[in-house]
Short mmCIF file of C-alpha atoms in Angstrom, two decimals:
data_model
loop_
_atom_site.label_atom_id
_atom_site.label_comp_id
_atom_site.label_asym_id
_atom_site.label_seq_id
_atom_site.Cartn_x
_atom_site.Cartn_y
_atom_site.Cartn_z
CA MET Q 25 -20.44 -4.48 -15.46
CA LYS Q 26 -18.53 -6.43 -12.87
CA ILE Q 27 -16.35 -4.52 -10.47
CA ASN Q 28 -14.11 -6.08 -7.86
CA VAL Q 29 -14.22 -5.40 -4.12
CA LYS Q 30 -11.35 -2.94 -4.09
CA THR Q 31 -12.86 -0.83 -6.88
CA VAL Q 32 -16.19 -0.67 -5.10
CA GLN Q 33 -14.44 0.42 -1.98
CA ARG Q 34 -12.56 3.12 -3.84
CA PHE Q 35 -15.79 4.45 -5.35
CA SER Q 36 -17.33 4.55 -1.91
CA LEU Q 37 -14.32 6.53 -0.59
CA TYR Q 38 -14.32 8.85 -3.62
CA ARG Q 39 -17.97 9.67 -3.06
CA ARG Q 40 -17.42 10.42 0.59
CA LEU Q 41 -14.51 12.68 -0.29
CA LEU Q 42 -16.41 14.44 -3.06
CA LEU Q 43 -19.37 15.08 -0.82
CA GLU Q 44 -17.02 16.47 1.83
CA PHE Q 45 -15.15 18.49 -0.74
CA GLN Q 46 -18.05 20.06 -2.54
CA PRO Q 47 -19.81 22.13 0.12
CA GLU Q 48 -16.65 23.48 1.68
CA GLU Q 49 -14.85 24.46 -1.37
CA ASP Q 50 -17.80 25.38 -3.52
CA ARG Q 51 -15.91 23.82 -6.36
CA GLU Q 52 -17.62 22.53 -9.45
CA ARG Q 53 -14.60 20.80 -10.81
CA ILE Q 54 -11.87 18.60 -9.52
CA PHE Q 55 -8.69 17.25 -11.11
CA SER Q 56 -7.75 13.59 -10.84
CA TYR Q 57 -4.58 14.46 -9.00
CA GLU Q 58 -6.63 16.40 -6.39
CA LEU Q 59 -9.04 13.53 -5.78
CA ALA Q 60 -6.07 11.15 -5.75
CA SER Q 61 -4.38 13.27 -3.11
CA LEU Q 62 -7.49 13.20 -0.93
CA ALA Q 63 -7.83 9.42 -1.37
CA GLY Q 64 -4.16 8.64 -0.84
CA ASN Q 65 -4.13 7.32 -4.32
CA THR Q 66 -2.59 8.07 -7.75
CA ALA Q 67 -4.07 10.28 -10.48
CA ALA Q 68 -3.71 7.36 -12.89
CA GLN Q 69 -5.79 5.17 -10.60
CA VAL Q 70 -8.51 7.75 -10.32
CA ARG Q 71 -8.68 8.19 -14.10
CA ARG Q 72 -8.72 4.43 -14.65
CA ASP Q 73 -11.56 4.04 -12.15
CA PHE Q 74 -13.79 6.69 -13.77
CA MET Q 75 -13.07 5.30 -17.27
CA VAL Q 76 -14.65 2.11 -15.96
CA LEU Q 77 -17.75 4.19 -15.36
CA GLY Q 78 -17.50 5.63 -18.89
CA TYR Q 79 -16.73 9.13 -17.65
CA THR Q 80 -13.55 10.80 -18.82
CA GLY Q 81 -12.68 14.26 -17.53
CA CYS Q 82 -11.18 17.01 -19.54
CA THR Q 83 -7.40 17.25 -19.13
CA SER Q 84 -7.40 21.02 -18.80
CA LYS Q 85 -10.50 21.46 -16.69
CA GLY Q 86 -10.78 18.35 -14.64
CA TYR Q 87 -13.94 16.46 -13.78
CA GLU Q 88 -17.29 17.96 -12.94
CA THR Q 89 -17.75 16.92 -9.29
CA HIS Q 90 -21.55 16.48 -9.54
CA ARG Q 91 -21.13 14.20 -12.52
CA LEU Q 92 -18.55 12.13 -10.64
CA VAL Q 93 -20.99 11.76 -7.75
CA GLU Q 94 -23.76 10.82 -10.12
CA SER Q 95 -21.69 8.23 -11.93
CA ILE Q 96 -20.68 6.66 -8.63
CA ALA Q 97 -24.27 6.55 -7.51
CA ALA Q 98 -25.23 4.78 -10.74
CA VAL Q 99 -22.97 1.92 -9.68
CA LEU Q 100 -23.21 1.85 -5.94
CA ASP Q 101 -26.87 2.63 -5.40
CA SER Q 102 -29.88 0.67 -6.47
CA GLU Q 103 -32.70 2.91 -7.81
CA GLU Q 104 -35.33 1.59 -5.51
CA GLY Q 105 -33.03 1.47 -2.47
CA GLN Q 106 -31.97 -1.49 -0.35
CA LYS Q 107 -33.38 -2.34 3.08
CA VAL Q 108 -31.08 -3.40 5.92
CA ALA Q 109 -31.77 -5.33 9.12
CA ILE Q 110 -29.40 -5.18 12.08
CA VAL Q 111 -29.12 -8.02 14.55
CA GLY Q 112 -27.82 -7.02 17.99
CA THR Q 113 -28.91 -3.68 19.50
CA GLY Q 114 -26.43 -3.24 22.25
CA HIS Q 115 -24.05 -0.31 22.25
CA LEU Q 116 -22.44 -1.23 18.91
CA GLY Q 117 -25.87 -1.82 17.24
CA LYS Q 118 -27.16 1.46 18.54
CA ALA Q 119 -24.03 3.28 17.30
CA VAL Q 120 -24.45 1.75 13.85
CA ILE Q 121 -28.13 2.63 13.62
CA ASP Q 122 -27.29 6.18 14.58
CA PHE Q 123 -24.38 6.32 12.17
CA PHE Q 124 -26.45 5.32 9.14
CA ARG Q 125 -29.40 7.51 9.91
CA ASP Q 126 -29.92 9.71 6.87
CA ARG Q 127 -26.39 9.00 5.71
CA ARG Q 128 -27.24 7.22 2.41
CA PRO Q 129 -30.75 7.57 1.15
CA LYS Q 130 -30.58 4.31 -0.75
CA LEU Q 131 -29.53 2.25 2.27
CA THR Q 132 -31.95 2.27 5.15
CA ILE Q 133 -31.78 0.22 8.39
CA VAL Q 134 -35.52 -0.58 8.64
CA MET Q 135 -35.51 -2.82 11.75
CA GLY Q 136 -33.38 -4.32 14.44
CA PHE Q 137 -33.44 -7.63 16.20
CA ASP Q 138 -32.39 -8.73 19.72
CA VAL Q 139 -33.22 -11.37 22.31
CA LYS Q 140 -32.94 -9.26 25.50
CA PRO Q 141 -36.47 -8.47 26.84
CA ASP Q 142 -35.48 -4.89 27.63
CA ARG Q 143 -34.40 -4.27 24.06
CA VAL Q 144 -37.26 -5.98 22.16
CA ASP Q 145 -40.31 -3.92 21.19
CA CYS Q 146 -38.42 -0.64 21.58
CA THR Q 147 -37.38 1.77 18.87
CA ILE Q 148 -33.91 3.19 18.38
CA HIS Q 149 -33.90 6.50 16.48
CA GLY Q 150 -37.19 5.42 14.91
CA CYS Q 151 -35.96 1.91 14.03
CA PRO Q 152 -38.23 -0.75 15.58
CA VAL Q 153 -36.59 -3.69 17.39
CA PHE Q 154 -38.13 -7.16 17.25
CA HIS Q 155 -37.34 -10.48 18.87
CA ALA Q 156 -34.69 -12.50 17.01
CA ASP Q 157 -37.13 -15.37 16.65
CA ARG Q 158 -38.87 -13.33 13.97
CA ILE Q 159 -35.79 -12.63 11.76
CA GLU Q 160 -36.65 -15.02 8.93
CA GLU Q 161 -40.35 -14.01 8.87
CA LEU Q 162 -39.94 -10.27 8.99
CA VAL Q 163 -36.93 -10.18 6.61
CA ARG Q 164 -38.97 -12.03 4.03
CA GLU Q 165 -42.06 -9.92 4.62
CA GLU Q 166 -40.22 -6.63 4.30
CA GLU Q 167 -37.96 -7.81 1.47
CA ILE Q 168 -34.86 -6.89 3.33
CA SER Q 169 -31.70 -7.68 1.27
CA LEU Q 170 -28.85 -6.78 3.69
CA GLY Q 171 -27.94 -7.64 7.21
CA ILE Q 172 -25.57 -6.21 9.80
CA LEU Q 173 -24.40 -8.40 12.65
CA THR Q 174 -23.39 -6.57 15.84
CA LEU Q 175 -23.53 -9.59 18.07
CA PRO Q 176 -21.20 -11.64 20.29
CA VAL Q 177 -19.23 -14.28 18.35
CA GLU Q 178 -21.28 -17.21 19.61
CA ALA Q 179 -24.61 -15.77 18.36
CA SER Q 180 -23.51 -14.64 14.97
CA GLN Q 181 -23.69 -17.81 12.89
CA ALA Q 182 -27.26 -18.64 13.82
CA ALA Q 183 -28.36 -15.03 13.20
CA ALA Q 184 -26.65 -14.99 9.80
CA GLU Q 185 -28.40 -18.20 8.82
CA ALA Q 186 -31.78 -16.79 9.80
CA LEU Q 187 -31.11 -13.71 7.74
CA VAL Q 188 -30.19 -15.79 4.74
CA ARG Q 189 -33.29 -17.98 5.08
CA GLY Q 190 -35.34 -14.76 5.03
CA GLY Q 191 -33.71 -13.72 1.75
CA VAL Q 192 -30.71 -11.57 2.75
CA ARG Q 193 -27.98 -11.57 0.11
CA GLY Q 194 -25.20 -9.70 1.83
CA ILE Q 195 -23.98 -9.33 5.47
CA ALA Q 196 -21.62 -6.94 7.20
CA ASN Q 197 -20.25 -8.81 10.17
CA PHE Q 198 -18.77 -6.97 13.15
CA ALA Q 199 -18.11 -10.12 15.19
CA PRO Q 200 -14.54 -11.49 14.84
CA VAL Q 201 -15.64 -14.83 13.55
CA ARG Q 202 -15.76 -16.31 10.02
CA LEU Q 203 -19.34 -17.14 9.01
CA HIS Q 204 -20.13 -20.32 7.12
CA LEU Q 205 -22.67 -19.39 4.52
CA PRO Q 206 -23.57 -20.26 0.87
CA PRO Q 207 -20.97 -18.84 -1.54
CA ASP Q 208 -23.49 -16.57 -3.24
CA ILE Q 209 -23.94 -14.60 0.03
CA HIS Q 210 -21.50 -11.69 0.13
CA VAL Q 211 -19.94 -11.20 3.57
CA GLU Q 212 -17.70 -8.34 4.68
CA GLU Q 213 -15.91 -8.78 7.93
CA LEU Q 214 -15.13 -5.72 9.98
CA ASP Q 215 -12.70 -6.86 12.61
CA MET Q 216 -11.73 -4.03 14.87
CA THR Q 217 -8.71 -6.01 16.26
CA THR Q 218 -7.04 -5.95 12.88
CA TYR Q 219 -7.44 -2.23 12.60
CA LEU Q 220 -5.96 -1.58 16.04
CA GLU Q 221 -3.19 -4.15 15.52
CA THR Q 222 -2.28 -2.47 12.24
CA VAL Q 223 -2.13 0.95 13.84
CA ALA Q 224 -0.13 -0.49 16.78
CA TYR Q 225 2.47 -2.06 14.45
CA PHE Q 226 3.06 1.10 12.39
CA ALA Q 227 3.03 3.32 15.44
CA ARG Q 228 5.82 1.16 16.82
CA VAL Q 229 8.02 0.94 13.71
CA ARG Q 230 7.36 4.68 13.30
CA GLU Q 231 7.47 4.58 9.57
CA ALA Q 232 4.96 5.47 6.99
CA PRO Q 233 3.52 2.35 5.41
CA SER Q 234 4.67 1.24 2.00
CA ASP Q 235 3.67 3.53 -0.90
CA ASP Q 236 1.59 0.93 -2.61
CA ALA Q 237 -1.50 2.99 -3.35
CA ASP Q 238 -3.86 0.14 -2.78
CA ASP Q 239 -2.62 -0.28 0.76
CA LEU Q 240 -4.21 3.00 1.69
CA LEU Q 241 -7.61 1.73 0.86
CA LEU Q 242 -7.56 -1.16 3.23
CA MET M 19 12.04 -5.88 9.08
CA LYS M 20 9.48 -3.73 7.28
CA ILE M 21 6.13 -5.18 6.46
CA ASN M 22 3.41 -3.49 4.50
CA VAL M 23 -0.13 -2.80 5.64
CA LYS M 24 -1.73 -5.76 3.88
CA THR M 25 0.75 -8.23 5.34
CA VAL M 26 0.21 -6.88 8.85
CA GLN M 27 -3.53 -7.31 8.31
CA ARG M 28 -3.04 -10.86 7.09
CA PHE M 29 -0.99 -11.70 10.19
CA SER M 30 -3.67 -10.23 12.36
CA LEU M 31 -6.30 -12.39 10.60
CA TYR M 32 -4.11 -15.53 10.74
CA ARG M 33 -3.65 -15.16 14.47
CA ARG M 34 -7.40 -14.76 15.03
CA LEU M 35 -8.07 -17.88 12.92
CA LEU M 36 -5.36 -19.86 14.62
CA LEU M 37 -6.72 -18.94 18.07
CA GLU M 38 -10.21 -19.87 16.99
CA PHE M 39 -8.91 -23.05 15.37
CA GLN M 40 -6.78 -24.34 18.22
CA PRO M 41 -9.16 -24.95 21.13
CA GLU M 42 -11.92 -26.46 19.04
CA GLU M 43 -9.91 -28.77 17.02
CA ASP M 44 -7.25 -29.60 19.53
CA ARG M 45 -4.83 -29.60 16.64
CA GLU M 46 -1.16 -29.05 17.05
CA ARG M 47 -0.44 -28.68 13.40
CA ILE M 48 -1.98 -26.95 10.46
CA PHE M 49 -1.16 -27.07 6.75
CA SER M 50 -0.78 -23.96 4.72
CA TYR M 51 -3.73 -24.94 2.54
CA GLU M 52 -5.92 -25.28 5.64
CA LEU M 53 -5.01 -21.85 7.00
CA ALA M 54 -5.38 -20.44 3.50
CA SER M 55 -8.87 -21.88 3.27
CA LEU M 56 -9.86 -20.28 6.53
CA ALA M 57 -8.38 -16.98 5.52
CA GLY M 58 -9.86 -16.99 2.02
CA ASN M 59 -6.34 -16.96 0.65
CA THR M 60 -3.91 -19.19 -1.20
CA ALA M 61 -1.48 -21.71 0.27
CA ALA M 62 1.34 -20.02 -1.57
CA GLN M 63 0.50 -16.66 0.08
CA VAL M 64 0.43 -18.32 3.53
CA ARG M 65 3.82 -19.95 2.94
CA ARG M 66 5.30 -16.69 1.60
CA ASP M 67 4.06 -14.77 4.65
CA PHE M 68 5.52 -17.09 7.18
CA MET M 69 8.79 -17.25 5.30
CA VAL M 70 8.95 -13.49 5.96
CA LEU M 71 8.93 -14.38 9.69
CA GLY M 72 11.64 -16.95 9.12
CA TYR M 73 9.44 -19.89 9.90
CA THR M 74 9.04 -22.58 7.25
CA GLY M 75 6.79 -25.49 7.96
CA CYS M 76 7.43 -29.11 7.01
CA THR M 77 5.76 -30.13 3.81
CA SER M 78 4.54 -33.48 5.14
CA LYS M 79 3.49 -32.36 8.59
CA GLY M 80 2.47 -28.74 8.24
CA TYR M 81 3.18 -25.95 10.67
CA GLU M 82 3.08 -26.14 14.47
CA THR M 83 0.15 -23.89 15.36
CA HIS M 84 1.64 -22.57 18.60
CA ARG M 85 4.84 -21.64 16.75
CA LEU M 86 2.81 -19.78 14.13
CA VAL M 87 1.02 -17.85 16.86
CA GLU M 88 4.33 -17.08 18.57
CA SER M 89 5.99 -15.85 15.34
CA ILE M 90 3.01 -13.63 14.64
CA ALA M 91 3.16 -12.19 18.19
CA ALA M 92 6.90 -11.47 17.69
CA VAL M 93 5.92 -9.10 14.89
CA LEU M 94 2.55 -7.70 15.93
CA ASP M 95 3.03 -7.33 19.63
CA SER M 96 5.48 -5.11 21.53
CA GLU M 97 7.07 -6.85 24.48
CA GLU M 98 6.09 -4.21 26.98
CA GLY M 99 2.62 -3.71 25.51
CA GLN M 100 1.06 -0.54 24.05
CA LYS M 101 -1.40 1.72 25.80
CA VAL M 102 -4.42 3.05 24.02
CA ALA M 103 -6.70 6.04 24.72
CA ILE M 104 -10.17 6.33 23.23
CA VAL M 105 -11.81 9.69 22.58
CA GLY M 106 -15.60 9.56 22.53
CA THR M 107 -17.48 7.35 24.97
CA GLY M 108 -20.94 7.28 23.42
CA HIS M 109 -22.40 4.02 22.27
CA LEU M 110 -19.62 3.28 19.78
CA GLY M 111 -16.87 4.11 22.30
CA LYS M 112 -18.50 1.92 24.92
CA ALA M 113 -18.77 -0.93 22.39
CA VAL M 114 -15.10 -0.59 21.46
CA ILE M 115 -13.93 -0.55 25.06
CA ASP M 116 -16.01 -3.66 25.71
CA PHE M 117 -14.73 -5.32 22.58
CA PHE M 118 -11.06 -4.91 23.45
CA ARG M 119 -11.37 -5.84 27.11
CA ASP M 120 -9.00 -8.79 27.59
CA ARG M 121 -8.85 -9.46 23.82
CA ARG M 122 -5.17 -8.71 23.25
CA PRO M 123 -2.94 -8.59 26.34
CA LYS M 124 -0.47 -6.27 24.67
CA LEU M 125 -3.07 -3.69 23.65
CA THR M 126 -4.89 -2.03 26.49
CA ILE M 127 -7.37 0.82 26.44
CA VAL M 128 -6.27 2.55 29.61
CA MET M 129 -8.45 5.64 29.49
CA GLY M 130 -11.31 7.38 27.70
CA PHE M 131 -12.06 11.04 27.03
CA ASP M 132 -15.28 12.90 26.48
CA VAL M 133 -16.74 16.39 26.91
CA LYS M 134 -20.22 15.51 28.12
CA PRO M 135 -20.61 16.08 31.86
CA ASP M 136 -22.57 12.85 32.41
CA ARG M 137 -19.73 10.77 30.80
CA VAL M 138 -16.67 12.41 32.40
CA ASP M 139 -15.36 11.02 35.68
CA CYS M 140 -17.10 7.71 35.17
CA THR M 141 -15.56 4.37 34.46
CA ILE M 142 -16.62 2.02 31.63
CA HIS M 143 -15.70 -1.59 32.27
CA GLY M 144 -13.02 -0.33 34.59
CA CYS M 145 -11.70 2.22 32.11
CA PRO M 146 -11.69 5.76 33.58
CA VAL M 147 -13.06 8.61 31.52
CA PHE M 148 -11.58 12.11 31.70
CA HIS M 149 -12.46 15.44 30.23
CA ALA M 150 -11.14 15.94 26.75
CA ASP M 151 -9.32 19.06 27.87
CA ARG M 152 -6.80 16.75 29.54
CA ILE M 153 -5.99 14.58 26.50
CA GLU M 154 -2.53 16.01 25.87
CA GLU M 155 -1.51 16.06 29.55
CA LEU M 156 -2.66 12.55 30.43
CA VAL M 157 -1.51 10.92 27.18
CA ARG M 158 1.98 12.26 27.87
CA GLU M 159 1.90 11.31 31.50
CA GLU M 160 0.75 7.75 30.87
CA GLU M 161 2.96 7.27 27.76
CA ILE M 162 0.04 6.30 25.61
CA SER M 163 1.07 5.56 22.09
CA LEU M 164 -2.25 4.79 20.32
CA GLY M 165 -5.57 6.55 19.98
CA ILE M 166 -8.99 5.50 18.87
CA LEU M 167 -11.51 8.19 17.74
CA THR M 168 -15.16 7.32 18.18
CA LEU M 169 -16.44 10.88 17.73
CA PRO M 170 -18.63 12.87 15.42
CA VAL M 171 -16.81 14.12 12.31
CA GLU M 172 -16.61 17.70 13.47
CA ALA M 173 -14.80 16.89 16.69
CA SER M 174 -12.32 14.35 15.24
CA GLN M 175 -9.52 16.61 13.88
CA ALA M 176 -9.07 18.54 17.16
CA ALA M 177 -9.02 15.39 19.23
CA ALA M 178 -6.50 13.78 16.87
CA GLU M 179 -4.20 16.82 17.25
CA ALA M 180 -4.42 16.70 21.00
CA LEU M 181 -3.47 13.01 20.96
CA VAL M 182 -0.51 13.68 18.69
CA ARG M 183 0.67 16.57 20.87
CA GLY M 184 0.57 14.14 23.82
CA GLY M 185 2.79 11.70 21.97
CA VAL M 186 0.39 9.28 20.21
CA ARG M 187 1.96 7.72 17.09
CA GLY M 188 -1.01 5.93 15.60
CA ILE M 189 -4.79 6.49 15.37
CA ALA M 190 -7.73 4.28 14.46
CA ASN M 191 -10.43 6.66 13.24
CA PHE M 192 -14.08 5.58 13.15
CA ALA M 193 -15.32 9.01 11.97
CA PRO M 194 -15.86 9.24 8.19
CA VAL M 195 -13.43 12.12 7.70
CA ARG M 196 -9.87 12.27 6.57
CA LEU M 197 -7.55 13.58 9.31
CA HIS M 198 -4.75 16.01 8.51
CA LEU M 199 -1.77 14.92 10.67
CA PRO M 200 2.04 14.75 10.25
CA PRO M 201 3.04 12.00 7.83
CA ASP M 202 4.83 9.95 10.50
CA ILE M 203 1.51 9.36 12.37
CA HIS M 204 -0.12 6.18 11.14
CA VAL M 205 -3.86 6.53 10.70
CA GLU M 206 -6.32 3.78 9.82
CA GLU M 207 -9.79 4.78 8.75
CA LEU M 208 -12.61 2.47 9.56
CA ASP M 209 -15.53 3.80 7.53
CA MET M 210 -18.68 1.74 8.12
CA THR M 211 -20.34 3.28 5.06
CA THR M 212 -17.78 1.69 2.77
CA TYR M 213 -18.38 -1.73 4.35
CA LEU M 214 -22.14 -1.51 3.95
CA GLU M 215 -21.93 -0.07 0.42
CA THR M 216 -19.64 -2.94 -0.58
CA VAL M 217 -22.03 -5.51 0.84
CA ALA M 218 -24.96 -3.74 -0.84
CA TYR M 219 -23.29 -3.75 -4.25
CA PHE M 220 -22.39 -7.44 -4.19
CA ALA M 221 -25.70 -8.44 -2.73
CA ARG M 222 -27.31 -6.73 -5.71
CA VAL M 223 -25.13 -8.08 -8.43
CA ARG M 224 -25.50 -11.44 -6.75
CA GLU M 225 -22.09 -12.66 -7.78
CA ALA M 226 -19.16 -13.75 -5.70
CA PRO M 227 -16.50 -11.06 -5.82
CA SER M 228 -13.48 -11.47 -7.99
CA ASP M 229 -11.15 -14.30 -6.97
CA ASP M 230 -8.21 -12.03 -6.32
CA ALA M 231 -7.12 -13.46 -2.96
CA ASP M 232 -6.17 -10.02 -1.58
CA ASP M 233 -9.69 -8.81 -2.04
CA LEU M 234 -10.92 -11.12 0.69
CA LEU M 235 -8.66 -9.39 3.21
CA LEU M 236 -10.11 -5.98 2.73
#
């Protein structure tokens, strides 16, 4: 089954909302319009998305929330889990390591890399930090498939290349720079400037953004 | 002129790419297909976007890069600038303050807020940090229009409400939780989990994502 980027992002959001929703409300079922309302989406979109996963709810009773969560996990998670390496352990790197600690059992940041002597050979929340010279070697040895770059712009391309030589297949890049990598490496850019500029624009025009449901997922 | 979220995000990306492109290449002109290639976009989309701004390039010579940057600034930037407050000055908050220092002259993080005694009444890269009890008062006094939340989930809603009471119109939220705010407040969620889950999915299926140009802007 091939799913596009937006659909994957919606599933990720649905799961977060369902996990938030469940404990508080002690609800075993949820209607598509309820989930749509939480997601800033349409009920039709929600139903379409879960049909892709082969799960259709019951019109009168809604979806079973635990089955929704399971069917999302079947797509988003790999059974054996995926290991992640982070390059750059300054404030942003530390925040990201802390953020992902115990958040998703199938995605674990297993090591960090840096070049600064006072950061190398330390551990951050139990995550060991090695010298960036060892990226390729250790990524290969530990069979790490994902990388996160929390580095200055000028250091990001070389770090990305080392990760890829070690066997990484996907990179989340926080540096505001476009990486040049083989086309089979999936890169997601997370540019904080774009977020803040978007907020700034709409705060100024003081209007709700267009109602296009997909917009809300950006 | 009303522009939707995706278009604003594309303009933000174009500007970043043009600013990167200019100094290196010493190029005064750029063709729509070149900018599209940098943006992971189509030439038709680029031309459509700049037509919205009333700037049409010359087919044989392309666009003047400085005029593109100026026409983007006319939309994204307010003349007098917009002030930003950040709530939460842990590692993530510090990283965000550092990231935005001198990045965009029209968007300035003028103060931070926190509750921890060892963080209050300090400055971070010249940005003063006050106790969160004073959010409403100081945001109003300083006419701050934008907020950034770099807080744990459980503290985010109260901080957002204090910002809004002080007069903030837009919020960039790093906490993975949906805020409940009046509909005229623009909120952008930046959920790092979604980014990493998207990377993890495509790294696993080892396929380039769908060719839908808009996907690349997510």
